[in-house]
mmCIF file of C-alpha atoms in Angstrom:
data_model
loop_
_atom_site.group_PDB
_atom_site.id
_atom_site.type_symbol
_atom_site.label_atom_id
_atom_site.label_comp_id
_atom_site.label_asym_id
_atom_site.label_seq_id
_atom_site.Cartn_x
_atom_site.Cartn_y
_atom_site.Cartn_z
ATOM 1 C CA UNK A 199 -35.685 19.699 1.484
ATOM 2 C CA UNK A 200 -35.776 16.202 1.902
ATOM 3 C CA UNK A 201 -33.057 13.313 2.917
ATOM 4 C CA UNK A 202 -33.249 10.089 1.782
ATOM 5 C CA UNK A 203 -30.674 7.030 2.014
ATOM 6 C CA UNK A 204 -30.170 3.803 0.340
ATOM 7 C CA UNK A 205 -31.264 1.057 3.222
ATOM 8 C CA UNK A 206 -29.565 -1.900 1.147
ATOM 9 C CA UNK A 207 -26.200 0.276 1.036
ATOM 10 C CA UNK A 208 -26.387 1.199 4.655
ATOM 11 C CA UNK A 209 -27.130 -2.692 5.422
ATOM 12 C CA UNK A 210 -24.193 -3.848 3.199
ATOM 13 C CA UNK A 211 -21.835 -1.191 4.855
ATOM 14 C CA UNK A 212 -22.715 -2.245 8.308
ATOM 15 C CA UNK A 213 -22.105 -6.146 7.398
ATOM 16 C CA UNK A 214 -18.757 -4.979 5.623
ATOM 17 C CA UNK A 215 -17.917 -3.136 9.009
ATOM 18 C CA UNK A 216 -18.802 -6.080 11.067
ATOM 19 C CA UNK A 217 -16.901 -8.358 9.490
ATOM 20 C CA UNK A 218 -13.578 -5.952 9.601
ATOM 21 C CA UNK A 219 -14.329 -5.724 13.427
ATOM 22 C CA UNK A 220 -14.549 -9.501 13.782
ATOM 23 C CA UNK A 221 -11.590 -10.154 11.698
ATOM 24 C CA UNK A 222 -9.342 -7.569 13.877
ATOM 25 C CA UNK A 223 -10.678 -9.440 17.145
ATOM 26 C CA UNK A 224 -9.536 -12.732 15.520
ATOM 27 C CA UNK A 225 -6.062 -11.358 14.692
ATOM 28 C CA UNK A 226 -5.331 -9.612 18.191
ATOM 29 C CA UNK A 227 -6.851 -12.932 19.977
ATOM 30 C CA UNK A 228 -4.096 -15.054 17.660
ATOM 31 C CA UNK A 229 -1.270 -12.277 18.373
ATOM 32 C CA UNK A 230 -1.855 -12.893 21.985
ATOM 33 C CA UNK A 231 -2.184 -16.362 21.718
ATOM 34 C CA UNK A 232 1.192 -16.698 20.524
ATOM 35 C CA UNK A 233 0.892 -16.797 16.577
ATOM 36 C CA UNK A 234 4.046 -15.672 14.947
ATOM 37 C CA UNK A 235 4.533 -13.448 12.044
ATOM 38 C CA UNK A 236 4.846 -16.483 9.676
ATOM 39 C CA UNK A 237 1.588 -17.818 10.659
ATOM 40 C CA UNK A 238 -0.200 -14.239 10.745
ATOM 41 C CA UNK A 239 1.085 -13.573 7.247
ATOM 42 C CA UNK A 240 -0.056 -16.879 5.703
ATOM 43 C CA UNK A 241 -3.366 -16.695 7.539
ATOM 44 C CA UNK A 242 -4.019 -12.878 7.267
ATOM 45 C CA UNK A 243 -1.463 -11.386 4.716
ATOM 46 C CA UNK A 244 0.068 -9.208 7.784
ATOM 47 C CA UNK A 245 3.123 -7.186 7.480
ATOM 48 C CA UNK A 246 5.664 -6.992 10.175
ATOM 49 C CA UNK A 247 4.463 -3.529 10.667
ATOM 50 C CA UNK A 248 0.891 -4.807 10.778
ATOM 51 C CA UNK A 249 1.958 -7.399 13.457
ATOM 52 C CA UNK A 250 3.963 -4.088 15.598
ATOM 53 C CA UNK A 251 0.726 -2.623 15.191
ATOM 54 C CA UNK A 252 -1.582 -5.082 16.470
ATOM 55 C CA UNK A 253 1.181 -5.784 19.387
ATOM 56 C CA UNK A 254 0.731 -2.349 20.240
ATOM 57 C CA UNK A 255 -2.766 -2.367 20.615
ATOM 58 C CA UNK A 256 -2.955 -5.566 22.461
ATOM 59 C CA UNK A 257 -0.424 -3.759 25.075
ATOM 60 C CA UNK A 258 2.075 -6.566 24.080
ATOM 61 C CA UNK A 259 6.058 -5.964 24.686
ATOM 62 C CA UNK A 260 8.733 -8.143 22.880
ATOM 63 C CA UNK A 261 8.208 -11.828 22.328
ATOM 64 C CA UNK A 262 9.403 -14.207 25.107
ATOM 65 C CA UNK A 263 11.450 -16.259 22.593
ATOM 66 C CA UNK A 264 10.977 -19.719 20.999
ATOM 67 C CA UNK A 265 7.940 -21.548 22.641
ATOM 68 C CA UNK A 266 7.998 -24.617 24.505
ATOM 69 C CA UNK A 267 7.015 -27.913 23.048
ATOM 70 C CA UNK A 268 3.585 -29.316 23.390
ATOM 71 C CA UNK A 269 4.046 -32.366 25.787
ATOM 72 C CA UNK A 270 2.606 -35.689 24.353
ATOM 73 C CA UNK A 271 -0.892 -35.347 26.334
ATOM 74 C CA UNK A 272 -1.131 -31.924 24.884
ATOM 75 C CA UNK A 273 -0.346 -33.116 21.465
ATOM 76 C CA UNK A 274 -3.128 -35.916 21.771
ATOM 77 C CA UNK A 275 -5.518 -33.091 23.057
ATOM 78 C CA UNK A 276 -4.628 -30.753 20.035
ATOM 79 C CA UNK A 277 -4.925 -33.729 17.482
ATOM 80 C CA UNK A 278 -8.521 -34.144 18.778
ATOM 81 C CA UNK A 279 -9.718 -30.658 18.673
ATOM 82 C CA UNK A 280 -7.837 -30.356 14.731
ATOM 83 C CA UNK A 281 -8.648 -33.666 13.339
ATOM 84 C CA UNK A 282 -11.759 -32.221 11.587
ATOM 85 C CA UNK A 283 -9.565 -29.753 9.635
ATOM 86 C CA UNK A 284 -8.449 -30.859 6.365
ATOM 87 C CA UNK A 285 -5.414 -28.234 5.426
ATOM 88 C CA UNK A 286 -3.836 -25.260 5.953
ATOM 89 C CA UNK A 287 -6.349 -23.303 3.462
ATOM 90 C CA UNK A 288 -9.227 -24.367 5.531
ATOM 91 C CA UNK A 289 -11.187 -21.119 6.601
ATOM 92 C CA UNK A 290 -12.108 -22.617 9.770
ATOM 93 C CA UNK A 291 -8.275 -23.409 10.870
ATOM 94 C CA UNK A 292 -7.921 -19.852 12.881
ATOM 95 C CA UNK A 293 -10.948 -20.562 14.884
ATOM 96 C CA UNK A 294 -9.843 -24.389 15.413
ATOM 97 C CA UNK A 295 -5.977 -22.992 16.360
ATOM 98 C CA UNK A 296 -7.632 -20.518 18.930
ATOM 99 C CA UNK A 297 -9.735 -23.272 20.530
ATOM 100 C CA UNK A 298 -6.682 -25.716 20.928
ATOM 101 C CA UNK A 299 -4.486 -22.892 22.555
ATOM 102 C CA UNK A 300 -7.417 -22.327 24.781
ATOM 103 C CA UNK A 301 -8.090 -26.057 25.606
ATOM 104 C CA UNK A 302 -3.801 -26.856 25.815
ATOM 105 C CA UNK A 303 -1.992 -23.641 26.662
ATOM 106 C CA UNK A 304 0.124 -24.581 23.650
ATOM 107 C CA UNK A 305 0.936 -21.485 21.854
ATOM 108 C CA UNK A 306 -0.368 -21.151 18.173
ATOM 109 C CA UNK A 307 2.924 -20.817 16.716
ATOM 110 C CA UNK A 308 3.938 -24.460 18.361
ATOM 111 C CA UNK A 309 0.355 -25.998 17.194
ATOM 112 C CA UNK A 310 1.353 -24.265 13.472
ATOM 113 C CA UNK A 311 4.470 -26.559 13.880
ATOM 114 C CA UNK A 312 2.663 -29.835 14.995
ATOM 115 C CA UNK A 313 0.341 -29.368 11.802
ATOM 116 C CA UNK A 314 3.427 -28.629 9.544
ATOM 117 C CA UNK A 315 4.753 -31.928 10.892
ATOM 118 C CA UNK A 316 1.384 -34.151 10.918
ATOM 119 C CA UNK A 317 -0.169 -32.676 7.776
ATOM 120 C CA UNK A 318 3.735 -32.759 5.786
ATOM 121 C CA UNK A 319 4.055 -30.663 2.429
ATOM 122 C CA UNK A 320 0.873 -31.131 1.299
ATOM 123 C CA UNK A 321 -0.628 -29.274 4.047
ATOM 124 C CA UNK A 322 -3.220 -32.031 4.441
ATOM 125 C CA UNK A 323 -3.506 -34.737 7.196
ATOM 126 C CA UNK A 324 -1.855 -38.054 6.756
ATOM 127 C CA UNK A 325 -3.180 -41.212 8.590
ATOM 128 C CA UNK A 326 0.180 -42.083 9.654
ATOM 129 C CA UNK A 327 0.948 -38.952 10.987
ATOM 130 C CA UNK A 328 -1.524 -39.053 13.602
ATOM 131 C CA UNK A 329 -0.730 -38.866 17.350
ATOM 132 C CA UNK A 330 -1.701 -42.071 19.251
#
């Protein structure tokens, strides 16, 4: 009797599992940082049921209501962090949203709303929309 396995297939499976695990961790961090369903649907394709399951997993209860608006000082700090992102489709956007949240304490949903104001409908930054 002999047992063999495909090392390449095993390596591929391990890489896929690691990517999925990192994605789940990022999703949990985003939800805990105050990302709304609308943001999570856009970034990850999550349904309301998915959101409820992740919130349970994170031990979160119902939301606190509308997040507070960022102060002018916080907006300036958020702009400095987010200015290298060029659109809502930038694959680095979730990481930058988390970084801005951690630096300012502003909820991801509020940061998202600011980006929509700054970038307009095109989803890309405008020179005149920059916070001074």
